[in-house]
Amino acid sequence: MALLKVKFNQKKRVKLAQGLWLMNWFSVFAGILVFSMGLFLKIELRKRSEVMDNSESHFVPNSLILMGILSCAFNGFAGKICYDSLDPAKFAKWKPLLKPYLALCCVFNVLIFFVALLCFLMRGSLDSTLAQGLKNGMKFYRDTDTPGRCFMKKTIDMLQIEFKCCGNNGYKDWFEIQWISNRYLDFSSKEVKDRIKSNVDGRYLVDGVPFSCCNPSSPRPCIQYQVTNNSAHYSYDYQTEELNLWRRGCREALLNYYSGMMSSMGAVILLVWLFEMSVMVGLRLLHTSLESITNPEDPECESEGWVLENSLKDTFKSALENLKKLGKFNQVEAGAEGAEGEEGGKTPAITTVS
């Protein structure tokens, strides 16, 4: 029994063709939207590539760009087919191409669904990428005189100001690295000498943070040095009082920013996928309804259209059998080639008569 079997007359076939033509052009605009989202995501990732690990991949935005281009091409072609289907003479040239085209549409819809899932599942890989990238970026914060790293201080400061964050996981991350360049340290000072000597690696570590960690909304002037020293500041307790520094780490801030963006994109792509599936089903109904016309000379006669010629179970079994036959055919061909090789390798015996 055919799946989604529908009876059509000429009026219904014309309405279906016209509706599909319109839907395909909507799908072209949807493809442009997917392409634009991929381009936007790629630009956003490149903007902050300095604070992302080198293993960070642009696979998702590249996939969105590719799906957008393919969507425009596939749906533009389908729109032309639907338009020509109103004229039997024009539609005749498309008949041999429809089955391969519908098979390609199935593959395309599987791919676009896979890309939509990737948008939701990318959070884990992005988390590790940002964690390592921000850690490296903070290490290079002080290298304002080193070629290739002199921009890192500005990048980190602008990032902390824009996203209202501090450090990788929090402001205490700055306590573990030397973020002040040696050129701004007075090595004749006892305090500087003592701090460097007290550290095994010879680094100048302080319980302070860069100015970009300061919260401008705080009524108190920013306490960015001696953050953990209560006696250094009047009426201050860093353990109980709400600090005037950003509490949230930049990894969390960036992760939420990109995850929210990609989740929204994933939802849009799922809607596009549903729309593409409906277009493909409609095109299949149009194709089968035109092919099943019993009298081509009478365009007003009734016909039947279906999505699958047999039930879903029977179609699946038929596909498995075809795959098995294809596998056996390949084995027979390989065996025949091996037998020919063995026969060709044999040399006829030569008998000499003395």
Short mmCIF file of C-alpha atoms in Angstrom, two decimals:
data_model
loop_
_atom_site.label_atom_id
_atom_site.label_comp_id
_atom_site.label_asym_id
_atom_site.label_seq_id
_atom_site.Cartn_x
_atom_site.Cartn_y
_atom_site.Cartn_z
CA MET A 1 0.00 0.00 0.00
CA ALA A 2 1.37 3.40 -1.03
CA LEU A 3 2.29 5.94 1.67
CA LEU A 4 0.29 9.22 1.63
CA LYS A 5 -1.69 8.32 -1.46
CA VAL A 6 -3.71 11.30 -2.79
CA LYS A 7 -6.06 11.61 -5.77
CA PHE A 8 -5.55 14.60 -8.07
CA ASN A 9 -7.46 16.20 -10.88
CA GLN A 10 -6.08 18.87 -13.17
CA LYS A 11 -7.16 21.73 -10.90
CA LYS A 12 -5.47 20.17 -7.85
CA ARG A 13 -2.27 19.48 -9.82
CA VAL A 14 -2.13 23.09 -10.98
CA LYS A 15 -2.70 24.39 -7.44
CA LEU A 16 0.00 22.05 -6.08
CA ALA A 17 2.49 23.15 -8.74
CA GLN A 18 1.77 26.85 -8.10
CA GLY A 19 1.99 26.40 -4.33
CA LEU A 20 5.28 24.53 -4.61
CA TRP A 21 6.68 27.20 -6.93
CA LEU A 22 5.92 29.84 -4.29
CA MET A 23 7.29 27.67 -1.45
CA ASN A 24 10.52 27.05 -3.34
CA TRP A 25 11.15 30.76 -3.67
CA PHE A 26 10.49 31.18 0.05
CA SER A 27 13.07 28.42 0.55
CA VAL A 28 15.56 30.38 -1.58
CA PHE A 29 15.18 33.31 0.84
CA ALA A 30 15.55 30.84 3.75
CA GLY A 31 18.80 29.64 2.14
CA ILE A 32 20.03 33.24 1.99
CA LEU A 33 19.17 33.54 5.71
CA VAL A 34 21.15 30.37 6.55
CA PHE A 35 24.10 31.64 4.49
CA SER A 36 23.97 35.00 6.30
CA MET A 37 23.88 33.30 9.72
CA GLY A 38 26.92 31.19 8.84
CA LEU A 39 28.80 34.27 7.63
CA PHE A 40 27.86 36.22 10.78
CA LEU A 41 28.97 33.35 13.07
CA LYS A 42 32.26 33.02 11.18
CA ILE A 43 32.96 36.76 11.59
CA GLU A 44 32.10 36.62 15.30
CA LEU A 45 34.45 33.67 15.85
CA ARG A 46 37.27 35.37 13.92
CA LYS A 47 36.80 38.56 15.98
CA ARG A 48 37.91 36.72 19.10
CA SER A 49 40.19 34.10 17.58
CA GLU A 50 43.08 35.52 19.68
CA VAL A 51 41.44 34.20 22.87
CA MET A 52 40.54 30.83 21.36
CA ASP A 53 42.77 27.82 21.16
CA ASN A 54 44.25 26.96 17.75
CA SER A 55 42.14 23.81 17.68
CA GLU A 56 39.02 25.99 17.41
CA SER A 57 37.17 24.93 14.29
CA HIS A 58 35.02 26.88 11.86
CA PHE A 59 33.23 23.70 10.80
CA VAL A 60 29.78 24.88 11.91
CA PRO A 61 29.83 28.33 10.21
CA ASN A 62 31.37 26.80 7.08
CA SER A 63 28.63 24.16 7.06
CA LEU A 64 25.95 26.85 7.41
CA ILE A 65 27.43 28.79 4.50
CA LEU A 66 27.51 25.64 2.35
CA MET A 67 23.93 24.65 3.29
CA GLY A 68 22.74 28.16 2.45
CA ILE A 69 24.31 28.02 -1.02
CA LEU A 70 22.96 24.52 -1.69
CA SER A 71 19.49 25.54 -0.49
CA CYS A 72 19.39 28.44 -2.95
CA ALA A 73 20.57 26.19 -5.81
CA PHE A 74 18.25 23.24 -5.04
CA ASN A 75 15.14 25.34 -4.47
CA GLY A 76 15.76 27.58 -7.47
CA PHE A 77 15.98 24.46 -9.63
CA ALA A 78 12.84 22.97 -8.03
CA GLY A 79 10.96 26.24 -8.64
CA LYS A 80 11.78 25.98 -12.34
CA ILE A 81 10.52 22.37 -12.43
CA CYS A 82 7.25 23.33 -10.71
CA TYR A 83 6.74 26.22 -13.13
CA ASP A 84 7.35 24.00 -16.17
CA SER A 85 5.08 21.27 -14.81
CA LEU A 86 2.10 23.41 -15.81
CA ASP A 87 3.03 22.78 -19.44
CA PRO A 88 3.28 19.03 -20.34
CA ALA A 89 5.65 19.74 -23.25
CA LYS A 90 8.12 21.62 -21.02
CA PHE A 91 7.78 19.15 -18.15
CA ALA A 92 8.74 16.18 -20.36
CA LYS A 93 12.42 17.21 -20.37
CA TRP A 94 12.53 17.19 -16.54
CA LYS A 95 11.02 13.72 -16.04
CA PRO A 96 14.32 11.73 -16.24
CA LEU A 97 15.95 14.10 -13.73
CA LEU A 98 13.27 14.09 -11.05
CA LYS A 99 14.14 10.81 -9.31
CA PRO A 100 17.89 11.63 -8.98
CA TYR A 101 16.96 15.15 -7.90
CA LEU A 102 14.62 13.87 -5.17
CA ALA A 103 17.35 11.49 -3.95
CA LEU A 104 19.74 14.47 -3.70
CA CYS A 105 17.04 16.38 -1.82
CA CYS A 106 16.86 13.54 0.74
CA VAL A 107 20.65 13.71 1.26
CA PHE A 108 20.50 17.51 1.53
CA ASN A 109 17.76 17.36 4.17
CA VAL A 110 19.74 14.84 6.21
CA LEU A 111 22.78 17.15 6.08
CA ILE A 112 20.84 20.25 7.08
CA PHE A 113 19.33 18.36 10.03
CA PHE A 114 22.84 17.26 11.05
CA VAL A 115 24.09 20.87 10.89
CA ALA A 116 21.16 21.99 13.08
CA LEU A 117 22.15 19.38 15.70
CA LEU A 118 25.76 20.57 15.57
CA CYS A 119 24.62 24.08 16.49
CA PHE A 120 23.15 22.67 19.73
CA LEU A 121 26.06 20.30 20.46
CA MET A 122 29.00 22.66 19.86
CA ARG A 123 29.00 24.02 23.43
CA GLY A 124 31.32 21.30 24.78
CA SER A 125 34.09 21.78 22.22
CA LEU A 126 33.74 25.57 22.44
CA ASP A 127 34.13 25.42 26.23
CA SER A 128 37.54 23.69 26.05
CA THR A 129 38.63 25.96 23.19
CA LEU A 130 37.84 29.12 25.15
CA ALA A 131 39.34 27.82 28.41
CA GLN A 132 42.73 27.14 26.80
CA GLY A 133 42.66 30.21 24.57
CA LEU A 134 41.89 32.62 27.42
CA LYS A 135 44.54 31.01 29.60
CA ASN A 136 47.17 31.60 26.92
CA GLY A 137 45.90 35.11 26.24
CA MET A 138 46.22 36.10 29.88
CA LYS A 139 49.82 34.83 29.94
CA PHE A 140 50.67 37.12 27.03
CA TYR A 141 48.90 40.15 28.58
CA ARG A 142 52.19 41.67 29.76
CA ASP A 143 54.08 41.13 26.45
CA THR A 144 53.34 44.59 25.07
CA ASP A 145 56.83 44.81 23.51
CA THR A 146 56.83 41.35 21.92
CA PRO A 147 55.99 41.25 18.18
CA GLY A 148 52.84 39.25 17.56
CA ARG A 149 51.67 39.64 21.17
CA CYS A 150 51.67 43.41 21.64
CA PHE A 151 47.93 43.56 20.85
CA MET A 152 46.94 41.00 23.50
CA LYS A 153 46.62 43.50 26.36
CA LYS A 154 44.16 45.61 24.39
CA THR A 155 42.24 42.49 23.28
CA ILE A 156 41.84 41.19 26.85
CA ASP A 157 40.93 44.61 28.26
CA MET A 158 38.31 45.25 25.57
CA LEU A 159 36.92 41.75 26.09
CA GLN A 160 36.55 42.21 29.88
CA ILE A 161 34.92 45.62 29.43
CA GLU A 162 32.52 44.49 26.69
CA PHE A 163 31.39 41.25 28.35
CA LYS A 164 31.64 42.54 31.95
CA CYS A 165 33.88 39.68 33.01
CA CYS A 166 37.26 39.14 34.66
CA GLY A 167 39.86 36.41 34.14
CA ASN A 168 39.24 32.96 32.74
CA ASN A 169 37.01 31.48 35.47
CA GLY A 170 37.06 34.51 37.77
CA TYR A 171 39.13 37.46 38.99
CA LYS A 172 41.43 35.22 41.10
CA ASP A 173 42.96 33.81 37.88
CA TRP A 174 44.99 37.04 37.62
CA PHE A 175 46.63 36.25 41.00
CA GLU A 176 48.33 33.18 39.46
CA ILE A 177 50.11 34.87 36.56
CA GLN A 178 52.47 37.80 36.18
CA TRP A 179 50.41 40.27 34.16
CA ILE A 180 52.61 43.32 34.87
CA SER A 181 55.54 43.72 32.47
CA ASN A 182 59.07 43.79 33.94
CA ARG A 183 59.70 47.16 32.30
CA TYR A 184 57.23 48.72 34.80
CA LEU A 185 58.78 47.11 37.88
CA ASP A 186 61.33 48.82 40.09
CA PHE A 187 63.81 46.00 40.83
CA SER A 188 65.60 48.14 43.41
CA SER A 189 62.43 48.11 45.53
CA LYS A 190 62.46 45.69 48.47
CA GLU A 191 58.81 44.79 47.95
CA VAL A 192 59.42 43.79 44.31
CA LYS A 193 62.52 41.77 45.26
CA ASP A 194 60.69 39.98 48.05
CA ARG A 195 57.75 39.05 45.81
CA ILE A 196 60.04 37.69 43.09
CA LYS A 197 62.13 35.72 45.61
CA SER A 198 59.08 34.27 47.29
CA ASN A 199 57.96 32.75 44.00
CA VAL A 200 59.62 29.54 42.78
CA ASP A 201 59.44 30.59 39.12
CA GLY A 202 60.78 34.07 39.82
CA ARG A 203 57.54 35.76 38.77
CA TYR A 204 56.07 38.95 40.16
CA LEU A 205 52.67 37.84 41.44
CA VAL A 206 50.22 40.20 43.12
CA ASP A 207 46.68 39.93 44.42
CA GLY A 208 45.58 42.51 41.87
CA VAL A 209 43.73 42.64 38.56
CA PRO A 210 43.83 44.87 35.44
CA PHE A 211 41.67 48.00 35.43
CA SER A 212 39.27 46.43 32.92
CA CYS A 213 37.98 44.12 35.68
CA CYS A 214 36.51 47.08 37.55
CA ASN A 215 32.74 47.52 37.69
CA PRO A 216 31.98 51.18 36.87
CA SER A 217 28.52 50.84 38.46
CA SER A 218 30.04 50.29 41.91
CA PRO A 219 29.73 53.34 44.21
CA ARG A 220 33.15 52.66 45.74
CA PRO A 221 36.36 53.51 43.83
CA CYS A 222 37.79 50.38 42.26
CA ILE A 223 40.01 48.25 44.46
CA GLN A 224 42.18 46.46 41.93
CA TYR A 225 45.37 46.07 44.01
CA GLN A 226 45.76 44.23 47.31
CA VAL A 227 42.31 42.77 46.76
CA THR A 228 42.73 40.18 49.54
CA ASN A 229 44.35 42.56 52.03
CA ASN A 230 41.61 43.89 54.31
CA SER A 231 43.97 46.17 56.25
CA ALA A 232 45.06 47.99 53.10
CA HIS A 233 41.62 49.54 52.62
CA TYR A 234 39.26 51.33 54.98
CA SER A 235 36.11 49.48 55.97
CA TYR A 236 36.79 46.58 53.67
CA ASP A 237 36.39 42.82 53.87
CA TYR A 238 36.95 40.95 50.60
CA GLN A 239 35.30 37.76 51.92
CA THR A 240 31.99 39.28 52.95
CA GLU A 241 31.70 42.54 51.03
CA GLU A 242 30.60 42.50 47.41
CA LEU A 243 33.71 43.42 45.48
CA ASN A 244 33.60 46.16 42.86
CA LEU A 245 35.12 43.75 40.33
CA TRP A 246 33.32 41.64 37.77
CA ARG A 247 32.61 38.26 39.37
CA ARG A 248 31.91 36.32 36.20
CA GLY A 249 34.78 34.72 34.27
CA CYS A 250 35.22 35.56 30.59
CA ARG A 251 35.04 31.89 29.59
CA GLU A 252 31.50 31.66 30.97
CA ALA A 253 30.53 35.01 29.43
CA LEU A 254 31.80 34.09 25.95
CA LEU A 255 30.39 30.58 26.17
CA ASN A 256 26.92 31.91 27.02
CA TYR A 257 27.19 34.46 24.20
CA TYR A 258 28.15 31.94 21.51
CA SER A 259 25.89 29.17 22.85
CA GLY A 260 22.87 31.46 22.84
CA MET A 261 23.69 32.58 19.33
CA MET A 262 24.13 29.03 18.02
CA SER A 263 21.03 27.72 19.80
CA SER A 264 18.96 30.43 18.09
CA MET A 265 20.57 29.54 14.76
CA GLY A 266 19.90 25.84 15.38
CA ALA A 267 16.20 26.56 16.02
CA VAL A 268 15.95 28.61 12.80
CA ILE A 269 17.69 25.85 10.80
CA LEU A 270 15.28 23.23 12.20
CA LEU A 271 12.38 25.36 10.96
CA VAL A 272 14.08 25.64 7.57
CA TRP A 273 14.56 21.84 7.59
CA LEU A 274 10.83 21.27 8.27
CA PHE A 275 9.96 23.66 5.45
CA GLU A 276 12.40 21.88 3.10
CA MET A 277 10.88 18.51 4.03
CA SER A 278 7.38 19.75 3.20
CA VAL A 279 8.62 21.08 -0.15
CA MET A 280 10.27 17.74 -0.93
CA VAL A 281 7.09 15.81 -0.06
CA GLY A 282 5.03 18.15 -2.22
CA LEU A 283 7.43 17.77 -5.13
CA ARG A 284 7.25 13.99 -4.81
CA LEU A 285 3.43 14.11 -4.89
CA LEU A 286 3.54 16.34 -7.96
CA HIS A 287 6.03 14.03 -9.69
CA THR A 288 4.03 10.84 -9.05
CA SER A 289 0.68 12.47 -9.88
CA LEU A 290 2.00 13.59 -13.28
CA GLU A 291 3.65 10.24 -13.98
CA SER A 292 0.50 8.25 -13.16
CA ILE A 293 -1.70 10.06 -15.69
CA THR A 294 -3.21 7.21 -17.72
CA ASN A 295 -4.01 9.26 -20.80
CA PRO A 296 -1.35 11.93 -21.50
CA GLU A 297 -3.51 13.34 -24.30
CA ASP A 298 -6.22 14.16 -21.78
CA PRO A 299 -4.66 16.52 -19.18
CA GLU A 300 -7.96 16.83 -17.31
CA CYS A 301 -8.05 13.17 -16.30
CA GLU A 302 -7.59 12.12 -12.69
CA SER A 303 -4.35 10.64 -11.34
CA GLU A 304 -2.88 9.45 -8.07
CA GLY A 305 0.17 10.75 -6.24
CA TRP A 306 2.12 9.22 -3.38
CA VAL A 307 5.26 9.75 -1.35
CA LEU A 308 6.32 6.08 -1.29
CA GLU A 309 5.01 3.51 -3.74
CA ASN A 310 4.90 0.88 -0.96
CA SER A 311 4.56 1.12 2.80
CA LEU A 312 7.49 2.31 4.89
CA LYS A 313 8.22 -1.25 6.08
CA ASP A 314 8.17 -2.71 2.56
CA THR A 315 10.33 0.13 1.21
CA PHE A 316 12.89 -0.46 3.94
CA LYS A 317 12.97 -4.20 3.21
CA SER A 318 13.33 -3.55 -0.52
CA ALA A 319 16.24 -1.17 0.12
CA LEU A 320 18.00 -3.79 2.27
CA GLU A 321 17.53 -6.46 -0.38
CA ASN A 322 18.97 -4.16 -3.04
CA LEU A 323 21.98 -3.50 -0.85
CA LYS A 324 22.52 -7.24 -0.31
CA LYS A 325 22.25 -7.92 -4.05
CA LEU A 326 24.74 -5.14 -4.72
CA GLY A 327 27.16 -6.66 -2.18
CA LYS A 328 26.84 -10.14 -3.73
CA PHE A 329 27.32 -8.71 -7.22
CA ASN A 330 30.55 -6.99 -6.11
CA GLN A 331 31.80 -10.26 -4.55
CA VAL A 332 31.04 -12.19 -7.77
CA GLU A 333 32.87 -9.60 -9.83
CA ALA A 334 35.87 -9.68 -7.49
CA GLY A 335 35.92 -13.53 -7.63
CA ALA A 336 35.71 -13.51 -11.43
CA GLU A 337 38.58 -11.04 -11.68
CA GLY A 338 40.67 -13.23 -9.32
CA ALA A 339 39.96 -16.34 -11.40
CA GLU A 340 40.95 -14.54 -14.59
CA GLY A 341 44.16 -13.42 -12.92
CA GLU A 342 44.99 -16.99 -11.88
CA GLU A 343 44.32 -18.31 -15.36
CA GLY A 344 46.39 -15.56 -16.88
CA GLY A 345 49.22 -16.31 -14.47
CA LYS A 346 49.44 -19.99 -15.51
CA THR A 347 52.07 -20.80 -18.18
CA PRO A 348 51.43 -23.71 -20.53
CA ALA A 349 53.75 -26.68 -20.06
CA ILE A 350 56.24 -27.17 -22.90
CA THR A 351 57.19 -30.77 -23.77
CA THR A 352 60.51 -31.25 -25.49
CA VAL A 353 61.12 -34.37 -27.58
CA SER A 354 64.71 -35.41 -27.74
#
